[in-house]
Each structure stands twice: as structure tokens, then as C-alpha cells.
Amino acid sequence: MKNHAEILIIGAGILGCSLAYHLTRMGKKDVVVLEKSGITHGATWHAAGLVGQLRTSRNITRMLTHSVELYDKLEAETGMAIDWKKYGSLRLACSEEREMENKRSLTMAKSFGLEMQWLSPKEAGDLFPIMSLEDVRSAVYIPSDGYIDPSGVCQALAKGAKDQGATFVVGERVTGFKIENRTVKAVETDKGTWTCGLVVNCAGMWGHEVGKLAGVRVPSFAVEHQYLITDPIPDMPKRMPTMRDPDHLIYYKPEVRGLVVGGYEPDTRAFATGGIPKSFAQELLPSNFDRFEQLAKLAGKRTPVINTVGVRELLNGPIPYSADADFVMGKAPELENFYCTTGFLYGIAAGGGAGRMMAEWIIDGAPSLNLWPLDVRRFSFHHTTRHFMYPRAVELYGHHYKLHRPGDEHETLRGIRRSPLYDTLKARGAVFGSRAGWERPNWFAPKGEAAEDRPAYDRAKTNWFSPVGEEHRAIREGVALIDQTSFAKFELVGPNALHALQRLAVSDMNKAVGSTIYTQLCNEKGGIECDLTISRLGPERFYFVTGSAFGTHDRHWIESHLRRDAQAQILDLTSARAVLNICGPKARAVLQAVTEEDISNAAFPFSTNRQITVGAAPVLAIRIGYVGELGWELHIPTEYAAHVYEVLRAAGEAQGIRDAGYRAIDSCRMEKGYLYWSSDITPDYSPYEAGLGFRVNLKKPDFIGRSVLIAQKERGVTRKLCTFTLEQPLPVYGGEAVLRGGKVVGVTTSGNFGYTIGKSIAFAYLPVALAGAQGFEIEAFGEVSAATRHDGPLYDPENKRLKA
């Protein structure tokens, strides 16, 4: 047909243009970009144009660094002016806590390989001479950041794509999709129909609406964002960097003889809550001087000169926001050939690198950098609803420059998903965190203390440090109950269920009915895509459990490899089963008192599962856990959950039973050397690199990633995950630099305090040549501590307690 494209991109903002540019550079010439209005006409044209690189994720930072690398050469390559000013970026600190945040950023930048400098107030003032240094304590400076003309860079990317064969069609609006067998066959527009091989939603603030037309739920909406442009400033200094003053909620970008001043006020408005008008294009919204006044006053304090010059313009435009203020990228789980690159709050900074990553995702099946923090599969149903998204987006916007202390939780739209035990645990002092919309007990406040978080950068200064230590000790020395209902839970059933799992898992899944197997599912490169436990309930019936936030991801990974095996299917049991973890050396005594079955070690050994009766409830008991103690996960039909909890609590009173939360779990799991998918293990790392080679069964004739893992087994790996303890009690959370001889040799993937061993613990990958060495240091918040590397778990290395 005439209107056909191998790859059809919807939206010609910075992301659509960058994706077309990179696809054509990677050999894809049959690329069409459909745009309902004109190139840049969504949010791109009125973006402020700041280009910063450092984020809390190493891979996202690397992606943004790719943007800078592209912008360095784009003008020369395309002949299009982009006004790229690589003059650096300043970030001020006007409080002690903000300095702690900047120190953490400084350490992250060092560990990620990005140059960042710590500056005195005077040094910062020398770079940005028109600012007042009142209350400035210090600043950090990244010399390779800068600012750029948003429309110019977008047009340059479009030209670069056109030069290599891409086609841009403007003035054509998508109205629907023709879908057969989970595959987009055609895209319908107000001008006709396009057939295609695959579709990419680069529609920015329209991302949700475009996705909905295809039955794909995308959390990409918009809020209002304002910035002003001053009149010319006399004797405006040259080559000033961008500047952010987060304590005053404002940012600056030098403009032609003036300044752009913007910020993130707490009371912005959601845009088009009833749907974006079809005609909306290259438009601005009415300026709201009353709302901007709070930022203008703060800007007048920081840069008094703007009080003496006029305001040329106050711009108010809608900008995209996702449900967690980060990007929405990747292959949508609902369809076979529908991709998303939308919801970009800082699209100009990310545009160049994100376009490259998405081109790799489309052509190679995965990006060269693991981008799970941006993956569309990290979201749940509620994230894509207007009821949730608009209030949450306004909160996220207002918190953009808020201090982000470890342990901070969102405030709006809580309680979306609740365990049957929610009210019971709340009455017992539970302080809840939110994960995938689930309210989960993070810790329990002692009687007489407020059940609320008071976070601090130093973990020992939080109000939960001591209570979590008591919960940790109950797990190690007595017995504890942990509500883990938020686990994502599925069954794989059908005549080919075993065959399918044998192809997916690195372990031998052909174990006896009643076995429970901890295993990994790898990609073709040997990287770990899923990390889960699988219980065999019948010859062709398997029950698998994964983390609260990983259910959509893991189910999609398995299902995408099942469709060739139509006789196996997945059933989602997450809402049908509550989960109580009873754990600790006294767990058997408590559970045996209320069950009709023999749960002795001989009758119910570690890594097995059985149907038992607890009180009057039917329960699937799985003898496994994440804290490294004797224990059982009790998977309970939801309606019986409260009864089982009450029975166990009553039976455990004499044993000193207590409730525990997820912060105690994390402390225990690090002492035990248990790993967390998305930080310690990801598609970037193989089981052998992560120390999980004992889970790999190379005797199986075929499974995904086997050939790579065989090669690693034979030749050895180049890096290895190691465990460290710190000699000083520095707070570590992940992202800290591992040093040896003053040089960065690794970056921590997780960090916590181990109450049993009395030290801070961190995991980090090291080059294999150093994996047997000592003499390391770990830097956290600008301080350095000697660090001892350990072989094996720090706690119960022989698993005697686990298998008691």
C-alpha cells in the first residue's frame, strides 16, 4: 500500500525526532514520523532547554551523557544551528541538609565517571556573578552540562533523520488502530490509513490518549509549568552556566542579554484533566502571575538585578509528567509491536540519549544500558488512571526540588491497594510505605510514639533506626510476622508448562511436586531478566512469586516466550492470595501449635511447599524466605488472612512474637547476602557474575542464555559481586564509590546497616582481578571509610539456621 512504514513514529517532538535520527543511523530507512501539527509543536518548542546529566541511576546518567555527546557534533553534522552552550551547571546548597544531598551527588558523580566539582560560595559567584551569595553555603558544578535551543536541536535531529531516508508527515492526527492477534496492523488518521511493522508512541503529553486508542495504558499526562524571560540586563556576564537553587525552588538559564527564570511551585495545575483538545498544538496557556509570584520573590532574593529590569514574557505551557516523574520507555506488554517513548519531563536533556536507547530497544530487542527505572512495565493499572495521575503529578511537580531523603514516601493518593491486614497492622503502629500502589508496613512504631517517618540522610538519625533494630533482632532471635501480601503471584499451568519453564529458567525445573526452586530467567546475553521462586504444585502446575513492582515485567517476559507454546498459560493470583511470612528460630514452635500437619524439618524441609491447615484456614506453605532464618511464606486465600494472623499472634504471645516490616527485611537480607533484582542483579549482570552460578544447571540441553553462560563458566567472568563492611558507620544506600589506591574501582549496588554484625554493609561489582583483594575504601556523603571485602554471606554462611 502507498501509506506504509516499517517503523511508524507518532509525534515529532524531541523524542520522535531523535528516535528517527538514530533509527536511520542504525540502518532503518523505512521510518515515518506522523505529527498532528508541526515539528516541536507539543511541549518541545517552549521547553527551557537545560541539559543536565547526573541522575541517581548510573545508566540513566550514561544515557544523558549520550545526549551531550550527540549535541557536541550535531550542528557540524547537519548544518543546522542548535545554539549549544556547554558552559556547565551550578547547583547551590543553602542548608546543611542540602549540602548532604549535594555531597551524595558528588559521590555518585565520581562513581559514575562524571566530573563534578565542589565549590565555595565565592567560586560559585565567580561563575554566576549576578547572584547574591546570601545564605549560600556551597555549590556543586558539572562543567560538561549546558543549555541548548529546544526548537533548533529538534529541527536538526529531524533534518539528520530526513537526510538518511526518514519521512515526516505533518498535519495528520492519529485517530485509531487496527489490531489483530495482539499486533498493530494499521494506524488510522484523519487523513487515511497507514500500515506498519511497528508503532512507537512519542506523543509526549498525548502519550496516555494515544496509548488508550490502542488499548495500551500509558501514564503520560501534563501539568502547567511557567518561566519568565527578563528584559535585557545591563552588562550581562558572558558564558554563565545554568544554575539551580533548589532551596528556593528556582532555576536559571542565561538568555540573549537576559535570564530565563523558572521553578517548581507547590500549587501548579494539572493540564486538560478532561482530555487535551484535539486542536491544541503550538500553544501556550494563560499566564498566572499570582501563582508565579512566590517564585519571583525568591528569584529576586537570589538575583537582585531582576528586580530592576522588566519582564519580557511569562510563559505558561503544559509539560509531560509520568506517574513517578520519570520517563516511559520500552515495549508495551499489551501488544507485540507497540513501543513507548513518552512522558519526558526533561526531554531536551534526555532526548539525544533516549532516542539512541529506544532505537537499540527496537532493533536489538533491548537497549545497551539496562533502563528498568524507565521501563513502561514498572507501572500498575492505577498509575494510568486520571483519578491517580493528576493529583500525583501535581505533587511530584511541587516536590521536584524538595529534599529527597532516603526513606521519603509520596503523600497523595495513598491506600490504592491494601492487604486484608492493613487496618489490623495500622492499629499496631505500622508505618506504611507504598510499592506498586500497595501499602506495605516499613516498620512499626512503639507504643506512645507517632507512627510516622522522620527521614534523615544519616540512617542512624531517623526515628525508625532503633525500632527496626528491634524487629531485626526478633527475626534473628525469636519469631516475627511480616505481611508480604504485595508479592506478585502467578500460576503457570497447561500441558507444556514444564517444557516452557525448562527453556526459560537457568535451573532444572523438573523437580518433584512439592519442590520450591529459587532461580533466574536470563536473556540471550546471559543477563538476569527475572529473579523469582517457583513452586511445583503439580506435574504441569507451577506457582511463581516475584517482587511487588516486578509482576508486570516478569509476567510479560514469561508470556512473550509462551506464545509459541499455546498450551501453557499464566493466571494472576496476586489479589487472590495474602502472604504472611513467619520467621525466626521460634517460628516452628508457633506454627506447629496451630497447624494440623507435621512441620518438623524431616517432614517439611527447606525449599519445599505443602498445603497445610492453619487454624481453620487452607494455606499453601512455602519453606523459603528473604531474611535468612527458619521460616515459611504462608500463601492464604484472601478471606482467611485476618483469621490466620490472629491465630498466629495468639499462639506466639508466649514466644514474644512481634510484627516486622520491610526495612528489617532489607537489613537481614544484606547480612545474608541475598540480592535484589533491579539493583544488585539486572539484565546487565549474569548469574556467574552475581555469585549465583550455583543456580545454573548447564546439563540442561537448552535454555535462554545457556551458550553465554557456558562460555563464562569455561573462561571465567570479568567482574564479580562482592560484599563489604565499613569500618566507620557511614550511611550507605547504593551509588557510593568503591575506592582502592584512591581510584574508583566500583560502585555500590545496595547498602544498609546490619544490626547483627553491627556494621554498615554494601554490595558492589569489582573487576575480577580485584575480587580477592583487600585495601578498599567506600565514599559516602563526601566521607571515606576503610572497607573490608568478604567472601560469602556475613550471617549463617553454612545455612544451618535457615535449614534448621
mmCIF file of N, CA, C and O in Angstrom, residues 289-345:
data_model
loop_
_atom_site.group_PDB
_atom_site.id
_atom_site.type_symbol
_atom_site.label_atom_id
_atom_site.label_comp_id
_atom_site.label_asym_id
_atom_site.label_seq_id
_atom_site.Cartn_x
_atom_site.Cartn_y
_atom_site.Cartn_z
ATOM 1 N N PHE A 289 0.315 35.137 36.966
ATOM 2 C CA PHE A 289 1.300 35.905 37.726
ATOM 3 C C PHE A 289 1.127 35.695 39.222
ATOM 4 O O PHE A 289 2.101 35.703 39.978
ATOM 5 N N ASP A 290 -0.116 35.526 39.667
ATOM 6 C CA ASP A 290 -0.337 35.321 41.103
ATOM 7 C C ASP A 290 0.375 34.067 41.589
ATOM 8 O O ASP A 290 0.980 34.054 42.673
ATOM 9 N N ARG A 291 0.310 32.981 40.792
ATOM 10 C CA ARG A 291 0.956 31.738 41.212
ATOM 11 C C ARG A 291 2.472 31.831 41.095
ATOM 12 O O ARG A 291 3.211 31.246 41.894
ATOM 13 N N PHE A 292 2.944 32.577 40.092
ATOM 14 C CA PHE A 292 4.390 32.675 39.900
ATOM 15 C C PHE A 292 5.036 33.638 40.893
ATOM 16 O O PHE A 292 6.259 33.594 41.083
ATOM 17 N N GLU A 293 4.244 34.458 41.552
ATOM 18 C CA GLU A 293 4.802 35.480 42.434
ATOM 19 C C GLU A 293 5.708 34.886 43.505
ATOM 20 O O GLU A 293 6.758 35.451 43.842
ATOM 21 N N GLN A 294 5.314 33.722 44.047
ATOM 22 C CA GLN A 294 6.135 33.107 45.093
ATOM 23 C C GLN A 294 7.537 32.782 44.582
ATOM 24 O O GLN A 294 8.521 32.906 45.315
ATOM 25 N N LEU A 295 7.651 32.360 43.330
ATOM 26 C CA LEU A 295 8.960 32.080 42.745
ATOM 27 C C LEU A 295 9.693 33.376 42.398
ATOM 28 O O LEU A 295 10.918 33.467 42.568
ATOM 29 N N ALA A 296 8.937 34.373 41.931
ATOM 30 C CA ALA A 296 9.560 35.640 41.566
ATOM 31 C C ALA A 296 10.221 36.299 42.777
ATOM 32 O O ALA A 296 11.314 36.873 42.671
ATOM 33 N N LYS A 297 9.578 36.229 43.933
ATOM 34 C CA LYS A 297 10.163 36.810 45.142
ATOM 35 C C LYS A 297 11.461 36.099 45.518
ATOM 36 O O LYS A 297 12.445 36.740 45.917
ATOM 37 N N LEU A 298 11.466 34.777 45.412
ATOM 38 C CA LEU A 298 12.675 34.019 45.733
ATOM 39 C C LEU A 298 13.784 34.314 44.721
ATOM 40 O O LEU A 298 14.963 34.412 45.083
ATOM 41 N N ALA A 299 13.400 34.469 43.456
ATOM 42 C CA ALA A 299 14.388 34.808 42.432
ATOM 43 C C ALA A 299 14.935 36.213 42.659
ATOM 44 O O ALA A 299 16.133 36.481 42.437
ATOM 45 N N GLY A 300 14.078 37.136 43.108
ATOM 46 C CA GLY A 300 14.545 38.476 43.390
ATOM 47 C C GLY A 300 15.548 38.509 44.520
ATOM 48 O O GLY A 300 16.445 39.363 44.563
ATOM 49 N N LYS A 301 15.424 37.600 45.446
ATOM 50 C CA LYS A 301 16.404 37.495 46.533
ATOM 51 C C LYS A 301 17.732 36.956 46.018
ATOM 52 O O LYS A 301 18.793 37.471 46.365
ATOM 53 N N ARG A 302 17.662 35.913 45.186
ATOM 54 C CA ARG A 302 18.904 35.295 44.716
ATOM 55 C C ARG A 302 19.612 36.148 43.660
ATOM 56 O O ARG A 302 20.842 36.231 43.632
ATOM 57 N N THR A 303 18.845 36.784 42.789
ATOM 58 C CA THR A 303 19.437 37.619 41.729
ATOM 59 C C THR A 303 18.741 38.977 41.771
ATOM 60 O O THR A 303 17.791 39.228 41.015
ATOM 61 N N PRO A 304 19.193 39.847 42.646
ATOM 62 C CA PRO A 304 18.506 41.136 42.830
ATOM 63 C C PRO A 304 18.365 41.963 41.560
ATOM 64 O O PRO A 304 17.439 42.776 41.459
ATOM 65 N N VAL A 305 19.220 41.730 40.579
ATOM 66 C CA VAL A 305 19.163 42.537 39.369
ATOM 67 C C VAL A 305 17.828 42.405 38.653
ATOM 68 O O VAL A 305 17.369 43.330 37.977
ATOM 69 N N ILE A 306 17.155 41.259 38.811
ATOM 70 C CA ILE A 306 15.894 41.111 38.083
ATOM 71 C C ILE A 306 14.798 41.985 38.674
ATOM 72 O O ILE A 306 13.754 42.188 38.045
ATOM 73 N N ASN A 307 15.036 42.518 39.870
ATOM 74 C CA ASN A 307 14.070 43.458 40.446
ATOM 75 C C ASN A 307 14.146 44.826 39.779
ATOM 76 O O ASN A 307 13.255 45.660 39.954
ATOM 77 N N THR A 308 15.219 45.051 39.018
ATOM 78 C CA THR A 308 15.426 46.362 38.400
ATOM 79 C C THR A 308 15.190 46.356 36.905
ATOM 80 O O THR A 308 15.267 47.406 36.273
ATOM 81 N N VAL A 309 14.945 45.175 36.335
ATOM 82 C CA VAL A 309 14.666 45.093 34.903
ATOM 83 C C VAL A 309 13.249 44.551 34.710
ATOM 84 O O VAL A 309 12.676 43.938 35.606
ATOM 85 N N GLY A 310 12.717 44.765 33.559
ATOM 86 C CA GLY A 310 11.357 44.334 33.300
ATOM 87 C C GLY A 310 11.266 42.866 32.938
ATOM 88 O O GLY A 310 12.274 42.177 32.720
ATOM 89 N N VAL A 311 10.037 42.387 32.885
ATOM 90 C CA VAL A 311 9.747 41.021 32.451
ATOM 91 C C VAL A 311 9.303 41.076 30.999
ATOM 92 O O VAL A 311 8.290 41.707 30.667
ATOM 93 N N ARG A 312 10.075 40.443 30.140
ATOM 94 C CA ARG A 312 9.713 40.431 28.726
ATOM 95 C C ARG A 312 8.499 39.557 28.469
ATOM 96 O O ARG A 312 7.612 39.894 27.703
ATOM 97 N N GLU A 313 8.466 38.399 29.170
ATOM 98 C CA GLU A 313 7.359 37.472 28.942
ATOM 99 C C GLU A 313 7.303 36.467 30.080
ATOM 100 O O GLU A 313 8.342 36.058 30.612
ATOM 101 N N LEU A 314 6.107 36.089 30.484
ATOM 102 C CA LEU A 314 5.899 34.967 31.400
ATOM 103 C C LEU A 314 5.191 33.878 30.614
ATOM 104 O O LEU A 314 4.042 34.041 30.211
ATOM 105 N N LEU A 315 5.905 32.787 30.364
ATOM 106 C CA LEU A 315 5.358 31.694 29.577
ATOM 107 C C LEU A 315 4.747 30.646 30.491
ATOM 108 O O LEU A 315 5.322 30.299 31.520
ATOM 109 N N ASN A 316 3.607 30.131 30.091
ATOM 110 C CA ASN A 316 2.958 29.044 30.808
ATOM 111 C C ASN A 316 2.595 27.984 29.783
ATOM 112 O O ASN A 316 1.743 28.216 28.910
ATOM 113 N N GLY A 317 3.252 26.838 29.876
ATOM 114 C CA GLY A 317 2.994 25.774 28.913
ATOM 115 C C GLY A 317 2.862 24.434 29.591
ATOM 116 O O GLY A 317 3.430 24.210 30.663
ATOM 117 N N PRO A 318 2.114 23.514 29.009
ATOM 118 C CA PRO A 318 1.991 22.178 29.588
ATOM 119 C C PRO A 318 3.248 21.349 29.313
ATOM 120 O O PRO A 318 3.821 21.401 28.220
ATOM 121 N N ILE A 319 3.687 20.607 30.315
ATOM 122 C CA ILE A 319 4.832 19.714 30.153
ATOM 123 C C ILE A 319 4.422 18.308 30.585
ATOM 124 O O ILE A 319 3.618 18.144 31.495
ATOM 125 N N PRO A 320 4.976 17.277 29.942
ATOM 126 C CA PRO A 320 4.577 15.902 30.279
ATOM 127 C C PRO A 320 5.074 15.481 31.659
ATOM 128 O O PRO A 320 6.143 15.892 32.109
ATOM 129 N N TYR A 321 4.279 14.651 32.298
ATOM 130 C CA TYR A 321 4.661 14.042 33.569
ATOM 131 C C TYR A 321 4.162 12.605 33.583
ATOM 132 O O TYR A 321 3.056 12.326 33.117
ATOM 133 N N SER A 322 4.988 11.705 34.097
ATOM 134 C CA SER A 322 4.548 10.324 34.304
ATOM 135 C C SER A 322 4.159 10.146 35.763
ATOM 136 O O SER A 322 4.231 11.085 36.561
ATOM 137 N N ALA A 323 3.782 8.935 36.120
ATOM 138 C CA ALA A 323 3.305 8.668 37.478
ATOM 139 C C ALA A 323 4.410 8.716 38.520
ATOM 140 O O ALA A 323 4.121 8.756 39.720
ATOM 141 N N ASP A 324 5.683 8.697 38.112
ATOM 142 C CA ASP A 324 6.778 8.852 39.076
ATOM 143 C C ASP A 324 7.770 9.919 38.621
ATOM 144 O O ASP A 324 8.885 9.979 39.113
ATOM 145 N N ALA A 325 7.342 10.763 37.674
ATOM 146 C CA ALA A 325 8.145 11.880 37.154
ATOM 147 C C ALA A 325 9.367 11.417 36.385
ATOM 148 O O ALA A 325 10.290 12.206 36.164
ATOM 149 N N ASP A 326 9.375 10.161 35.972
ATOM 150 C CA ASP A 326 10.458 9.704 35.115
ATOM 151 C C ASP A 326 9.871 9.195 33.809
ATOM 152 O O ASP A 326 8.658 9.103 33.639
ATOM 153 N N PHE A 327 10.732 8.855 32.879
ATOM 154 C CA PHE A 327 10.297 8.593 31.514
ATOM 155 C C PHE A 327 9.511 7.294 31.397
ATOM 156 O O PHE A 327 9.578 6.421 32.263
ATOM 157 N N VAL A 328 8.795 7.169 30.293
ATOM 158 C CA VAL A 328 8.026 5.964 29.984
ATOM 159 C C VAL A 328 8.582 5.404 28.683
ATOM 160 O O VAL A 328 8.335 5.937 27.602
ATOM 161 N N MET A 329 9.355 4.327 28.789
ATOM 162 C CA MET A 329 10.067 3.797 27.633
ATOM 163 C C MET A 329 9.879 2.282 27.542
ATOM 164 O O MET A 329 9.590 1.612 28.526
ATOM 165 N N GLY A 330 10.058 1.767 26.344
ATOM 166 C CA GLY A 330 10.100 0.330 26.166
ATOM 167 C C GLY A 330 8.916 -0.228 25.414
ATOM 168 O O GLY A 330 8.070 0.497 24.878
ATOM 169 N N LYS A 331 8.867 -1.540 25.373
ATOM 170 C CA LYS A 331 7.815 -2.254 24.662
ATOM 171 C C LYS A 331 6.620 -2.449 25.573
ATOM 172 O O LYS A 331 6.737 -2.974 26.673
ATOM 173 N N ALA A 332 5.443 -2.028 25.095
ATOM 174 C CA ALA A 332 4.232 -2.163 25.901
ATOM 175 C C ALA A 332 3.860 -3.632 26.040
ATOM 176 O O ALA A 332 3.890 -4.375 25.051
ATOM 177 N N PRO A 333 3.503 -4.086 27.236
ATOM 178 C CA PRO A 333 3.191 -5.505 27.425
ATOM 179 C C PRO A 333 1.888 -5.937 26.776
ATOM 180 O O PRO A 333 1.683 -7.132 26.550
ATOM 181 N N GLU A 334 1.006 -4.989 26.436
ATOM 182 C CA GLU A 334 -0.295 -5.371 25.894
ATOM 183 C C GLU A 334 -0.236 -5.825 24.442
ATOM 184 O O GLU A 334 -1.098 -6.586 23.991
ATOM 185 N N LEU A 335 0.770 -5.344 23.675
ATOM 186 C CA LEU A 335 0.840 -5.625 22.244
ATOM 187 C C LEU A 335 2.244 -6.091 21.862
ATOM 188 O O LEU A 335 3.219 -5.837 22.570
ATOM 189 N N GLU A 336 2.302 -6.753 20.708
ATOM 190 C CA GLU A 336 3.576 -7.315 20.247
ATOM 191 C C GLU A 336 4.476 -6.279 19.584
ATOM 192 O O GLU A 336 5.692 -6.462 19.543
ATOM 193 N N ASN A 337 3.897 -5.207 19.057
ATOM 194 C CA ASN A 337 4.699 -4.291 18.229
ATOM 195 C C ASN A 337 4.384 -2.834 18.531
ATOM 196 O O ASN A 337 4.354 -1.997 17.626
ATOM 197 N N PHE A 338 4.144 -2.528 19.809
ATOM 198 C CA PHE A 338 3.835 -1.157 20.211
ATOM 199 C C PHE A 338 4.854 -0.738 21.264
ATOM 200 O O PHE A 338 4.967 -1.371 22.323
ATOM 201 N N TYR A 339 5.590 0.335 20.972
ATOM 202 C CA TYR A 339 6.629 0.829 21.878
ATOM 203 C C TYR A 339 6.257 2.218 22.383
ATOM 204 O O TYR A 339 5.477 2.939 21.764
ATOM 205 N N CYS A 340 6.847 2.588 23.522
ATOM 206 C CA CYS A 340 6.582 3.893 24.133
ATOM 207 C C CYS A 340 7.885 4.647 24.354
ATOM 208 O O CYS A 340 8.879 4.064 24.804
ATOM 209 N N THR A 341 7.879 5.923 24.027
ATOM 210 C CA THR A 341 8.965 6.839 24.392
ATOM 211 C C THR A 341 8.294 8.168 24.700
ATOM 212 O O THR A 341 8.260 9.074 23.872
ATOM 213 N N THR A 342 7.745 8.282 25.880
ATOM 214 C CA THR A 342 6.890 9.424 26.173
ATOM 215 C C THR A 342 6.989 9.781 27.651
ATOM 216 O O THR A 342 7.733 9.166 28.407
ATOM 217 N N GLY A 343 6.250 10.825 28.049
ATOM 218 C CA GLY A 343 6.242 11.228 29.453
ATOM 219 C C GLY A 343 7.547 11.826 29.933
ATOM 220 O O GLY A 343 7.904 11.693 31.094
ATOM 221 N N PHE A 344 8.270 12.556 29.065
ATOM 222 C CA PHE A 344 9.593 13.073 29.402
ATOM 223 C C PHE A 344 9.493 14.459 30.014
ATOM 224 O O PHE A 344 9.210 15.445 29.323
ATOM 225 N N LEU A 345 9.743 14.545 31.302
ATOM 226 C CA LEU A 345 9.765 15.833 31.977
ATOM 227 C C LEU A 345 10.935 16.678 31.478
ATOM 228 O O LEU A 345 10.781 17.869 31.212
#
